[in-house]
XYZ file of C-alpha atoms in Angstrom:
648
model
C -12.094 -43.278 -84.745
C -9.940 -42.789 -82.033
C -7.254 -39.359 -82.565
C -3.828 -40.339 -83.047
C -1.333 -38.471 -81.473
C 0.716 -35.670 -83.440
C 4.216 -35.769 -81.656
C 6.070 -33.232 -83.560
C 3.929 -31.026 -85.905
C 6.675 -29.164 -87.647
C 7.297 -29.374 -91.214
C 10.008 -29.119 -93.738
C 9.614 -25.113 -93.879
C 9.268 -24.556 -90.443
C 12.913 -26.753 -89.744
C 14.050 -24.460 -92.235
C 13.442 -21.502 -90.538
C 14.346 -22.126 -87.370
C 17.344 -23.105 -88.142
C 17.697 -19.292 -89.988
C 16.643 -17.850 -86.796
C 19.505 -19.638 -84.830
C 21.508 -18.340 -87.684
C 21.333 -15.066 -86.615
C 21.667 -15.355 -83.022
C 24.388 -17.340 -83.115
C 26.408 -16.408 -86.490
C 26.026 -12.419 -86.313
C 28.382 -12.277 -89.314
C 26.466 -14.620 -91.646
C 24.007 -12.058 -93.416
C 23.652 -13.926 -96.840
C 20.351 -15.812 -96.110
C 19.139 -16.540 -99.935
C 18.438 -19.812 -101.603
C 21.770 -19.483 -103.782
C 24.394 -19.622 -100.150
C 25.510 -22.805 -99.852
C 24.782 -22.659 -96.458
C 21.338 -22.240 -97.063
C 21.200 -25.352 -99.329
C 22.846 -27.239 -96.538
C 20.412 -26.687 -93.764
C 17.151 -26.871 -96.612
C 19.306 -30.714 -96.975
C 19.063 -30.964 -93.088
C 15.938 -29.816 -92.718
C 15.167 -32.178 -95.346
C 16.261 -35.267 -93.558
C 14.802 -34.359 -90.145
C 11.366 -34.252 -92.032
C 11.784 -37.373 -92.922
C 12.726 -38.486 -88.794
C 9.614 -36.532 -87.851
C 7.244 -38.693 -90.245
C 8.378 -41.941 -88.783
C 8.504 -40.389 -85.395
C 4.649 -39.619 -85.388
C 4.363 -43.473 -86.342
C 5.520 -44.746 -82.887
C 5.178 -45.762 -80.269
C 2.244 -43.962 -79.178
C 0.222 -43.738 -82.470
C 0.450 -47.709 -83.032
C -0.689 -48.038 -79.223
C -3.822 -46.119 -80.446
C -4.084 -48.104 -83.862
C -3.954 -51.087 -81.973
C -6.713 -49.557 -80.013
C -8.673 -49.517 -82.505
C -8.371 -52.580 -83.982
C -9.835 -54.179 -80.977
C -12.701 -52.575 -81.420
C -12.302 -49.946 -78.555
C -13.865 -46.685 -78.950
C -14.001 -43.249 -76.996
C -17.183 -43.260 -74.615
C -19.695 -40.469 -74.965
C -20.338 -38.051 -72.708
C -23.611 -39.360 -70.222
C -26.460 -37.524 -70.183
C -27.885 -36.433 -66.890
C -31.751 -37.298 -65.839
C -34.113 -36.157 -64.077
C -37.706 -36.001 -62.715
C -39.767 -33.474 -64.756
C -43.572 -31.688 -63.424
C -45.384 -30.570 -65.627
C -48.270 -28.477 -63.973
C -51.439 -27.562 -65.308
C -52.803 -23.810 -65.539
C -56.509 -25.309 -64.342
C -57.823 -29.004 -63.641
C -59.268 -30.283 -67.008
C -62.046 -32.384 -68.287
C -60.000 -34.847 -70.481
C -56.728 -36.383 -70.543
C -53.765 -34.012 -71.838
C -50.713 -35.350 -72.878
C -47.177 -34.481 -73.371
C -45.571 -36.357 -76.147
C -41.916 -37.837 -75.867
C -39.517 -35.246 -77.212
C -40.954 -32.370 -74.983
C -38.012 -30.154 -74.195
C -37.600 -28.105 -70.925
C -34.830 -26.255 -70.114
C -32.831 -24.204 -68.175
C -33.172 -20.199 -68.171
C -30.680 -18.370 -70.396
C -28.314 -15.867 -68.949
C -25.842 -13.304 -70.400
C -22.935 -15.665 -69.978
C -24.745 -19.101 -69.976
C -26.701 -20.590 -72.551
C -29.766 -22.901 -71.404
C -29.252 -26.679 -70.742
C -31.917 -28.377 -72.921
C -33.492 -31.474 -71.475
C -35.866 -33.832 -73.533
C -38.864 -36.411 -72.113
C -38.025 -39.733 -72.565
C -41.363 -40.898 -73.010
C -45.114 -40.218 -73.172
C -46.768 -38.536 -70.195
C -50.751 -38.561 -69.719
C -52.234 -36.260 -67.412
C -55.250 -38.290 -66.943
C -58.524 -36.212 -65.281
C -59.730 -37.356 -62.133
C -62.390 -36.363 -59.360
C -63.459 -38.140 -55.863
C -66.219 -41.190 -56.766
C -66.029 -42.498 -52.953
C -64.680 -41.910 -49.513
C -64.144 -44.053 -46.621
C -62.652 -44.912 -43.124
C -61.540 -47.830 -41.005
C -58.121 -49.775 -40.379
C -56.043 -51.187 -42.180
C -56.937 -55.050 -42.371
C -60.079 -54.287 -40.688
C -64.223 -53.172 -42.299
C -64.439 -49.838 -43.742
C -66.906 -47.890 -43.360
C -68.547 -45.985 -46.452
C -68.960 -41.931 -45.822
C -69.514 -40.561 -49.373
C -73.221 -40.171 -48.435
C -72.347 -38.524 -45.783
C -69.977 -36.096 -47.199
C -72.554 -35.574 -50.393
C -75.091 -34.180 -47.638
C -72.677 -32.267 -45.972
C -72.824 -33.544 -43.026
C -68.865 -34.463 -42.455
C -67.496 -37.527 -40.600
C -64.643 -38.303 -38.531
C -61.352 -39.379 -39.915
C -60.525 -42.047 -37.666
C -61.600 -43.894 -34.899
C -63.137 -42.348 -31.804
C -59.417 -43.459 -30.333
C -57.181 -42.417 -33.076
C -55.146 -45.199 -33.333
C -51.680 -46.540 -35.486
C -52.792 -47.546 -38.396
C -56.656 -45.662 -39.102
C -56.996 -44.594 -42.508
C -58.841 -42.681 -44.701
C -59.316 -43.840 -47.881
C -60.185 -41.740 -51.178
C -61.399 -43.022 -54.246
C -60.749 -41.442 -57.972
C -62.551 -41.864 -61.036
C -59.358 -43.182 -62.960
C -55.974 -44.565 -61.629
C -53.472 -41.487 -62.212
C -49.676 -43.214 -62.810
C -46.969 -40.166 -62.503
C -49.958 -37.580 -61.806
C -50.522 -35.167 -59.228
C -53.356 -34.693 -57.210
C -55.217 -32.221 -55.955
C -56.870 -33.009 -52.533
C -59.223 -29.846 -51.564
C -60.526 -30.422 -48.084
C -62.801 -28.811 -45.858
C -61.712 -29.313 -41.987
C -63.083 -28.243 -38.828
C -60.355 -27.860 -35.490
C -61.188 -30.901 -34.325
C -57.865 -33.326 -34.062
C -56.337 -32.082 -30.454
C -53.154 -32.968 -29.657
C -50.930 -33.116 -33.003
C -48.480 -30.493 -34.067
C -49.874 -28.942 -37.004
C -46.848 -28.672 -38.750
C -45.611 -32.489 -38.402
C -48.239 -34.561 -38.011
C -48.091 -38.721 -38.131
C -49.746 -39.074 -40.958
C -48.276 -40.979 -44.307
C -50.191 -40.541 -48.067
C -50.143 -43.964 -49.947
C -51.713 -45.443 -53.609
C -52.791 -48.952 -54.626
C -50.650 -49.706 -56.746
C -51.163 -53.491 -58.144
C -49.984 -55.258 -55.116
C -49.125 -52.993 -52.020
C -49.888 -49.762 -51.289
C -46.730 -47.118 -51.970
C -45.935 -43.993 -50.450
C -46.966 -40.645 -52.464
C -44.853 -37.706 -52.589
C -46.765 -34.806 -50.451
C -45.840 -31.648 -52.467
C -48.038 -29.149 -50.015
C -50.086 -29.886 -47.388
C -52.230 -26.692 -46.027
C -54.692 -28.916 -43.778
C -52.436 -28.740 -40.435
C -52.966 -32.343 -40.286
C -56.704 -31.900 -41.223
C -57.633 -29.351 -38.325
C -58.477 -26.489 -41.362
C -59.348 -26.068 -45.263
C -56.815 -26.418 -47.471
C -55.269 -28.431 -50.108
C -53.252 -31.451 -50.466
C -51.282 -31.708 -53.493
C -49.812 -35.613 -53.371
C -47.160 -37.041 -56.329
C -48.488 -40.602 -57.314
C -46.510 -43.467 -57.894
C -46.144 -44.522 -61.742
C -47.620 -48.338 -60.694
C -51.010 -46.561 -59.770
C -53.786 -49.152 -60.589
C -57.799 -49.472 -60.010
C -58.835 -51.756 -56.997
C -61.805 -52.564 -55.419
C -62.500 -51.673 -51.891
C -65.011 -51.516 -49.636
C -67.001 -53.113 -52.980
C -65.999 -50.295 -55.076
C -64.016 -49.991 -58.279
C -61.925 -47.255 -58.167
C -58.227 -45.987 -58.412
C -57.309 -45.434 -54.255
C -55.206 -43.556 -52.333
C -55.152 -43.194 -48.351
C -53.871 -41.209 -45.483
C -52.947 -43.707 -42.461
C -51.863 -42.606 -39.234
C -48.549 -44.155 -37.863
C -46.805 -44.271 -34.565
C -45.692 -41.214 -33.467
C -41.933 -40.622 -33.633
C -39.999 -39.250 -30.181
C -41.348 -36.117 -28.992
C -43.909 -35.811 -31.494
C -47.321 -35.548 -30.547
C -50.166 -37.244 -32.054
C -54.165 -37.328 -32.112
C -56.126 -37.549 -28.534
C -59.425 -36.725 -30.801
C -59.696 -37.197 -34.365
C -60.230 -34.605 -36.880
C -63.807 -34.048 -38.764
C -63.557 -33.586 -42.732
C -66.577 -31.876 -43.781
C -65.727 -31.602 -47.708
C -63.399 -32.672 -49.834
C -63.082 -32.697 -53.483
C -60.092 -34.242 -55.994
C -58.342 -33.218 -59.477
C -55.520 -33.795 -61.487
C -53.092 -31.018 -61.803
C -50.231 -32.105 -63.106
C -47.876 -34.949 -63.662
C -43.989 -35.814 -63.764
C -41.844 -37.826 -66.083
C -38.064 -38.497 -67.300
C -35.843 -36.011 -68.976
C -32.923 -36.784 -70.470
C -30.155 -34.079 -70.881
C -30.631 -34.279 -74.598
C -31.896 -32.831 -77.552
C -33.861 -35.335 -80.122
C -32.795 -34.722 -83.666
C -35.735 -36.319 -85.716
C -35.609 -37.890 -89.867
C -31.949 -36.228 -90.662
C -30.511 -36.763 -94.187
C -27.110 -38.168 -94.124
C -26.092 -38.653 -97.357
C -26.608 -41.140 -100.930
C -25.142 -44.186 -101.005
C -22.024 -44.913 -103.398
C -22.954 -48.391 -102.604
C -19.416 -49.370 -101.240
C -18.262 -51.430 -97.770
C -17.287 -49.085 -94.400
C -19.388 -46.307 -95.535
C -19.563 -43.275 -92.978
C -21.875 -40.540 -92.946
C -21.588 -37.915 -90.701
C -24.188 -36.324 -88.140
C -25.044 -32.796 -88.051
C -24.773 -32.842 -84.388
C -22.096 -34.464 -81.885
C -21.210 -36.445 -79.691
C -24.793 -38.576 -79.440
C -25.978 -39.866 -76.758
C -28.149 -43.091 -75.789
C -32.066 -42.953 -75.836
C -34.885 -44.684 -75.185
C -36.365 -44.632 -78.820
C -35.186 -47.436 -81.012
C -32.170 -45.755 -83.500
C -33.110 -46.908 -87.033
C -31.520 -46.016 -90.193
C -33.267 -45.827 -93.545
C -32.178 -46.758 -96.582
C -34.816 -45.367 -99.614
C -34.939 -45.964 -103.217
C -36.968 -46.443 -105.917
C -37.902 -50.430 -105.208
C -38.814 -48.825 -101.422
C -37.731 -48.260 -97.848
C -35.474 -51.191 -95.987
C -35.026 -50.326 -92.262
C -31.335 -51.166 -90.531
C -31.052 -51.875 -86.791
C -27.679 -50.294 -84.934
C -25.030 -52.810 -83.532
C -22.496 -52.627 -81.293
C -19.955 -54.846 -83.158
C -20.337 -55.947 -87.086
C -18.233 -59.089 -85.589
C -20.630 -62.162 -86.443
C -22.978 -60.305 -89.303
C -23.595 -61.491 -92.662
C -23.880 -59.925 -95.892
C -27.600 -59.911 -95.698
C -28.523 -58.323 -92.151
C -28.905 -55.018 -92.212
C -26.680 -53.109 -89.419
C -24.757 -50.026 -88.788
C -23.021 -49.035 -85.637
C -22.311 -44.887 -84.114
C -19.491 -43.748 -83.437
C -20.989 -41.458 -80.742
C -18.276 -39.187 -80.416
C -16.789 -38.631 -84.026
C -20.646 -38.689 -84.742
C -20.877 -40.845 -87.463
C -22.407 -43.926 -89.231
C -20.781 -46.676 -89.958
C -21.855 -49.749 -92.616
C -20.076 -52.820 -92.997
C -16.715 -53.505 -93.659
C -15.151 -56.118 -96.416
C -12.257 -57.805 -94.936
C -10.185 -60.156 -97.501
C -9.529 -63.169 -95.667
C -6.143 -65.765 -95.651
C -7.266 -67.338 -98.780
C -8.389 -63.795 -100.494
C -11.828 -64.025 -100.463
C -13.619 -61.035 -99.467
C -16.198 -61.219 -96.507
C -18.822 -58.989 -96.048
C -19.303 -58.072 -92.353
C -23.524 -56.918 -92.746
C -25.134 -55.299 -95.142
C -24.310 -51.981 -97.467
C -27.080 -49.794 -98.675
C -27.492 -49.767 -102.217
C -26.147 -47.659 -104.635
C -27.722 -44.473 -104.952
C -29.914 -44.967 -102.035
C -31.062 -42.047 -99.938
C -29.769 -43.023 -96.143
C -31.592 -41.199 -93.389
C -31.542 -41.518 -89.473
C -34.994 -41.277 -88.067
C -33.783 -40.001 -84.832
C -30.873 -40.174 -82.405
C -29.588 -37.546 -79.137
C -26.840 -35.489 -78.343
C -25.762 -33.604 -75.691
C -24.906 -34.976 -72.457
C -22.341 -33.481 -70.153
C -21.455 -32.307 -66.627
C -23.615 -29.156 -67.442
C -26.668 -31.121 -67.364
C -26.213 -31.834 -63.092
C -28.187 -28.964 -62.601
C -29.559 -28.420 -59.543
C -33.556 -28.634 -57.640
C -35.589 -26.334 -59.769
C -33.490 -25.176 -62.583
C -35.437 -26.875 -65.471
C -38.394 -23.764 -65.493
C -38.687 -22.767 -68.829
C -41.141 -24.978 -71.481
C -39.565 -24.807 -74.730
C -41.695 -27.155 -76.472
C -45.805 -25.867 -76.445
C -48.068 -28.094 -74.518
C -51.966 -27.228 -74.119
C -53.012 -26.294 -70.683
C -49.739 -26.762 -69.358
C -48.703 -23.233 -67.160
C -45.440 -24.373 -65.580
C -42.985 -27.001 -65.725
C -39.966 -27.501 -62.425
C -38.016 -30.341 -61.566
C -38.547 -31.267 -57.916
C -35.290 -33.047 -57.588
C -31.839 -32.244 -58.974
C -30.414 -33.757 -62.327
C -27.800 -36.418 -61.784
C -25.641 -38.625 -63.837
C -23.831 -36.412 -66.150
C -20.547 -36.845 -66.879
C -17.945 -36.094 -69.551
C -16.563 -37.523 -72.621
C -13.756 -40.041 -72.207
C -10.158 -38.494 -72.918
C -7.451 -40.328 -74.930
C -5.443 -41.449 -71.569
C -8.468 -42.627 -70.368
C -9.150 -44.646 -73.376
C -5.540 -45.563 -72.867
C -5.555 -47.266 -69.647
C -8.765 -48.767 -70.600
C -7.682 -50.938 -73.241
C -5.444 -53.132 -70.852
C -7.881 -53.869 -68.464
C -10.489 -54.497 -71.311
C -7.778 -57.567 -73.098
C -6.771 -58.479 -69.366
C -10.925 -59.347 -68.193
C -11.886 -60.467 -72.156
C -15.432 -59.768 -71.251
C -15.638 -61.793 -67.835
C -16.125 -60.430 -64.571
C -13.862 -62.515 -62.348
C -11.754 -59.578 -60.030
C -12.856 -56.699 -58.251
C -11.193 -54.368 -60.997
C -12.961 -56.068 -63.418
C -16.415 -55.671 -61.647
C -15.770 -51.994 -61.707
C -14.252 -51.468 -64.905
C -17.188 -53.533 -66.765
C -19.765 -51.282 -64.224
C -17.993 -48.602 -65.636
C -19.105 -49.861 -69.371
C -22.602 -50.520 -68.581
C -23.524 -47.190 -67.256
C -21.507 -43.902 -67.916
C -23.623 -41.853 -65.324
C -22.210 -43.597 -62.168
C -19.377 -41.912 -61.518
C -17.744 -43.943 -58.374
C -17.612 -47.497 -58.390
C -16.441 -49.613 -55.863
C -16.485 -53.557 -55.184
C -16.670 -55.639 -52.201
C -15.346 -58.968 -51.696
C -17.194 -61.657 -49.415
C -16.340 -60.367 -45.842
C -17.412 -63.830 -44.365
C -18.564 -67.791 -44.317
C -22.316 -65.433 -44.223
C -21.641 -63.877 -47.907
C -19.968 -66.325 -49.436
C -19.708 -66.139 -52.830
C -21.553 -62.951 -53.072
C -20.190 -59.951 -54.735
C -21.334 -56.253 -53.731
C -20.775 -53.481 -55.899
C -21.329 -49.829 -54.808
C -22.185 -47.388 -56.799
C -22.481 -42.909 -56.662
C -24.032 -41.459 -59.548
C -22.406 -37.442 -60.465
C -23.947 -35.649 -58.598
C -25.356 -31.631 -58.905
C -23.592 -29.463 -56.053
C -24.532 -25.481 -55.181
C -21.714 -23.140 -54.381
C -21.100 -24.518 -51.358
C -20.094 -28.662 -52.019
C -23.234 -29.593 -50.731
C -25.427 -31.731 -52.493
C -29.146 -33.801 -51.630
C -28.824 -36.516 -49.798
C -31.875 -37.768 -52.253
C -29.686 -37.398 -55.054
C -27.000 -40.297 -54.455
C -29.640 -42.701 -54.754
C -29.161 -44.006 -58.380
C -31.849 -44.633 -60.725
C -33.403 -48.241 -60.842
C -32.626 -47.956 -64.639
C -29.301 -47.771 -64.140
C -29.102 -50.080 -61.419
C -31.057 -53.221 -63.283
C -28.643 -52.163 -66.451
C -25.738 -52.680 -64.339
C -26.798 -55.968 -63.004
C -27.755 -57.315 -66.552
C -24.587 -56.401 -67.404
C -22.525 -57.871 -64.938
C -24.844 -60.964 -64.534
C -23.827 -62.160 -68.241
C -20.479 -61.788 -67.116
C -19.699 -63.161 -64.157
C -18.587 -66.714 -62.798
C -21.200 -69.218 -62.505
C -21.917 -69.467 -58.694
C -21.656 -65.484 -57.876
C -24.311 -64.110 -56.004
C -24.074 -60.291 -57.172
C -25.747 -57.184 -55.486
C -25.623 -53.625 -57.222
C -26.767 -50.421 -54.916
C -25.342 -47.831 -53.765
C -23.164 -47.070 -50.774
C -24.749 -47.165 -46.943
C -24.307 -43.498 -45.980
C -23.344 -42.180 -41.881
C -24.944 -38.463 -41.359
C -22.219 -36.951 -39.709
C -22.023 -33.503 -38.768
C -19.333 -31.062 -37.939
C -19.100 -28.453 -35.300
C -16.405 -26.440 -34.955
C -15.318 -23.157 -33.424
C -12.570 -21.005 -35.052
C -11.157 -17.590 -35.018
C -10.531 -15.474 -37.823
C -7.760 -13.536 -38.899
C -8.028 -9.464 -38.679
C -8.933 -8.503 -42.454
C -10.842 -11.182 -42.807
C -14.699 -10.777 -42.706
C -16.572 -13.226 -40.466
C -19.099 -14.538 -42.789
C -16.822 -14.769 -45.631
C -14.881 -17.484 -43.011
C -17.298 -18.903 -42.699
C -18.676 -19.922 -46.040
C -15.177 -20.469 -46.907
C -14.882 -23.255 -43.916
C -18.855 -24.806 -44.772
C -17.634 -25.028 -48.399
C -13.703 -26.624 -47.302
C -16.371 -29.377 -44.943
C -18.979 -30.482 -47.503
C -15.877 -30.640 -49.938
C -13.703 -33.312 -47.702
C -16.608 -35.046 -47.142
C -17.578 -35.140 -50.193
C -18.196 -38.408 -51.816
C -16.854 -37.827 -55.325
C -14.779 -34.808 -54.792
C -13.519 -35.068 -51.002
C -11.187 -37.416 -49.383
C -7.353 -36.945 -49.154
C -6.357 -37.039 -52.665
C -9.548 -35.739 -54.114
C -11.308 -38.674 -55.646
C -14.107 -39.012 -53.288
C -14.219 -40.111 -49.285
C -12.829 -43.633 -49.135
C -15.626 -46.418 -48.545
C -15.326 -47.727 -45.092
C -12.587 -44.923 -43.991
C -13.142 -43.913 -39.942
C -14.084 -39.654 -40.254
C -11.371 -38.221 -37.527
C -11.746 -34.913 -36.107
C -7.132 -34.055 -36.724
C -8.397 -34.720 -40.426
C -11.106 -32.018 -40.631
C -9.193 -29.781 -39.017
C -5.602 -30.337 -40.879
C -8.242 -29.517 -43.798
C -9.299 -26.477 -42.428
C -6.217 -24.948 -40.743
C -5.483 -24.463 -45.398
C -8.960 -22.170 -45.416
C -7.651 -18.606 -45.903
C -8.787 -16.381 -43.231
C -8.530 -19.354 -40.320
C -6.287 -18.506 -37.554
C -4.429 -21.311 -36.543
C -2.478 -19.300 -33.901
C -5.721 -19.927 -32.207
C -7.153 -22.930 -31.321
C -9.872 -24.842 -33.389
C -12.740 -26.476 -31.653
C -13.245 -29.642 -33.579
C -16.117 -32.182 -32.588
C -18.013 -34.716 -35.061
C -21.372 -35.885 -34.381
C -23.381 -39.064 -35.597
C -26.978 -37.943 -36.687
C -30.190 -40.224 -37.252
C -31.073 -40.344 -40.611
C -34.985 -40.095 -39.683
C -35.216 -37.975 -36.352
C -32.649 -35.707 -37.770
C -30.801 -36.097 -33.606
C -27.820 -36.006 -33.108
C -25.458 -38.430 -30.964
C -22.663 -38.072 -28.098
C -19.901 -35.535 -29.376
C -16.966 -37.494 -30.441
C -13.290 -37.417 -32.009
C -13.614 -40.061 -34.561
C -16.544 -41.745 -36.336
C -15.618 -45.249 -38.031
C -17.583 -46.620 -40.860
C -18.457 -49.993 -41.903
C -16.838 -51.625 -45.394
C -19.656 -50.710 -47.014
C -20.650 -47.374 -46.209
C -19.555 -43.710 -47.136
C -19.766 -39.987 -45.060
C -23.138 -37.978 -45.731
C -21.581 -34.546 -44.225
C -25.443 -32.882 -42.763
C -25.848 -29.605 -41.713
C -21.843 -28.320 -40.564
C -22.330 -25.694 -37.754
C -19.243 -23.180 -37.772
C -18.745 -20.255 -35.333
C -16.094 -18.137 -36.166
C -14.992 -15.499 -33.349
């Protein structure tokens, strides 16, 4: 239920005595204050009256604005959990699959003034043992040539053509495909591939994955682009599937050498592997910010319509596992399936609906109609029946955008497992919805009715869909090219460090949240829309300036002070000029930055402030011309990359 407003919380005692304080300030000579001065009974008949004002008072305007609220159905939103990518790495390779069930919680490490944020898997994770069944070489679409012979002998072969060439591979076969695994590649090179930079070589890892091949993650590589021993430790995709090649079964990944980016030098002879050996050591799947509270007794039944029970824990938040209620007696169990709305239910189908945020469960209500019948809206447990939730989260929350390698500690036991990080930060968190938020929601909700149709309802119904993108923003067709397509961009919350700066990885939602939002929307919008949901096109721009600081000040406490005023303009959800995020499509101007920084304390503005912006490649990491002003397109947003601030 939503809170209803208290507008004046004084009672009949608390009139009264007021009124005997101002008494005494402002009628010194009145000192008989008992029950029996007539006075007295005179302001206790005041006081009485005003009581009566102050109950119909907290009865409007405000209160029925809520009540009317909730008769429409509309309910405060929970708090969204944040989620993130979980490793979980083994102490040693093993023999057999080990798995880490759904529920596993990681979390956090506890401090003196924090306690630890608690994140729960989201599903089943099996680390399944591999080793290297084959080897082999050659191009792309071309023959491949098999070398596992030659590798079993010891005799080594060469990696890729006598010409190292765009597009050579070598190919390495596992026992088992390994979805969401890592791998262990331990390799045995001679200094044989002249000519590439050790430390950035043009060399891509890829899996079969059912159709194409897909990039891997390279967690370490110690090879030097296969000129010594070492070990490859490579992140494979969750699609990871057997495929035959070269006529034989197994579950593939390659290494193929690409074009060579500017000033990066590649192979002039190719590189000799003379062992190399492969095992699973570890593997990486979804955590929710949530703990999973499992088969909790709520209450008996009394058998009556709009039962609640309430939770032992609050607000809950959404899961992957299907929320099922329980209803036992002696006759047996019956299973009921949560709703969003009782609003077309019978008498016979078993329901409830959560109020996430009150934390409760809700049956059925009986409504008496025109004619005064009663209808049953669903089902109601019987009397006397034990009701019990099998399991449901909660937890969610801002606090839960924590940042690249925070999630270290194991809370739940798992054989063989010696460590557990997350190699990118949590995002998506946000907070529970306030009462003026839930306020200015209800218009827009009775103004769209459910259908997509402006650009305020695209966002506000985004907004519903998915309470972990925090920025929304919709485009209109910009010409006769997009006609009747509609682009939403979206920016999940983000995890920041001290500074405002945050992962450029990290504004990339999740494609869960993405294909939710474009179910969502699709059911609601006008036949004939073409609709797109991603995120925003971001412009790496980055700021140089120059300053001077002011005597007292120290020079690298100016500095971090300007870094942290830079990433915060910039910022996409924070920044901007009033706060709320950069605007989409809004030119970056050097005056702007540096109106923004002449408010830094410590920044001299007696002096002048050297100001440039410049436009870096996303992929070479260069940087452009120096300019005064960098205008963006309607659909992109500022990605502020690596400021550089001197400060004389």
């Amino acid at each position: 239920m939503l809170p209803a407003p208290n507008l004046d919380d004084r009672v009949f005692q608390d009139l009264v005595d007021d009124a005997r304080r101002l008494v005494q300030q402002r009628c010194p000579r009145w000192s008989d204050h008992n029950v029996s001065d007539p006075g007295i009974t005179l302001i206790e008949a005041c006081a009485l009256m005003v009581d009566q004002l102050v109950y119909r008072l907290n009865r409007v305007p405000e209160r029925n604005y809520i009540k009317y609220l909730e008769l429409l159905g509309i309910e405060l939103r929970p708090p969204a959990a944040a989620r993130s990518a979980v490793t979980f790495w083994l102490s040693a390779p093993q023999p057999s699959t080990v798995t880490v069930r759904s529920g596993t919680e990681v979390s956090t490490a506890r401090t003196d003034i924090e306690d630890p944020v608690v994140f729960s898997t989201t599903e089943q994770l099996d680390i399944v043992a591999c080793r290297r069944t084959e080897v082999l070489t050659g191009g792309m679409d071309s023959e491949t040539t098999n070398r596992t012979l030659s590798l079993d002998r010891g005799d080594g072969f060469s990696c890729f053509g006598r010409t190292p060439t765009p597009g050579d591979c070598l190919y390495v076969g596992l026992s088992a495909a390994i979805p969401s695994c890592a791998v262990l590649l331990r390799m045995q090179c001679s200094v044989s591939g002249v000519g590439v930079d050790p430390d950035n070589p043009p060399l891509v890892w890829e899996a079969w994955t059912g159709t194409a091949w897909s990039p891997c993650v390279v967690d370490r590589d110690e090879t030097g682009g296969f000129n010594k021993a070492g070990d490859v430790v490579l992140h494979v995709p969750t699609t990871h599937r057997m495929h035959v090649l070269g006529g034989k079964h197994a579950g593939w990944v390659r290494c193929r050498l690409i074009a060579a980016q500017d000033d990066q030098p590649t192979y002039s002879q190719p590189p000799r592997v003379e062992a190399l050996d492969a095992r699973t050591v570890g593997g990486t799947v979804t955590a929710i910010n949530a703990r999973i509270v499992r088969e909790e007794l709520l209450g008996i039944s009394d058998g009556t319509p709009a039962q609640r029970f309430t939770l032992r824990e609050r607000p809950v938040v959404p899961i992957t596992e299907r929320v099922l209620v329980q209803a036992e007696q002696q006759s047996g169990r019956s299973d009921w399936h949560e709703v969003d709305t009782f609003a077309g239910m019978t008498e016979t189908d078993r329901v409830f609906h959560i109020d996430p945020v009150a934390g409760e469960v809700v049956f059925g209500p009986a409504v008496r109609e025109v004619d005064g019948t009663l209808t049953q809206y669903g089902a109601v447990p019987p009397k006397g029946a034990a009701v019990r939730i099998m399991a449901y989260g909660t937890g969610g929350g801002p606090a839960g955008n924590v940042d690249i390698g925070s999630l270290r500690v194991l809370k739940t036991s798992v054989p063989y497992v010696g460590r557990v990080e997350n190699r990118r930060a949590a995002v998506g968190g946000a907070p529970a919805e306030t009462l003026e938020e839930v306020k200015t929601r209800g218009p827009l909700l009775l103004r769209s009715r459910g259908r997509a149709v402006t650009t305020e309802d695209f966002e506000q119904l985004t907004r519903e869909a998915a309470r972990e993108i925090a920025r929304v923003h919709c485009l209109t067709p910009s010409g006769e090219a997009e006609a009747g397509t509609i682009r939403v961009l979206v920016v999940p919350h983000l995890a920041k460090d001290d500074g405002s700066r945050v992962h450029y990885e990290d504004f990339a939602p999740q494609e869960k949240s993405l294909n939710r939002i474009a179910e969502y929307l699709d059911a609601r919008r006008l036949v004939g829309t073409r609709l797109v949901v991603q995120p925003p096109a971001y412009r790496w721009v980055t700021v140089a300036v120059k300053l001077t600081a002011l005597p007292g000040f120290g020079k690298d406490d100016v500095r971090s002070a300007v870094l942290h005023r830079i990433n915060h303009l910039l910022h996409p959800l924070e920044g901007g000029p009033d706060g709320t995020g950069w605007p989409v499509g809004r030119t970056v101007r050097s005056h702007e930055v540096t109106a923004a920084l002449a408010w830094t304390p410590g920044v001299d503005t007696a002096e002048p402030i050297d100001m440039h912006l410049f436009e870096v490649d996303p992929v070479t990491k260069s940087r452009g011309a120096p300019t005064d002003s960098i205008p963006l397109d309607a659909h992109e947003l500022v990605y502020s990359y690596s400021p550089q601030v001197r400060v004389r």
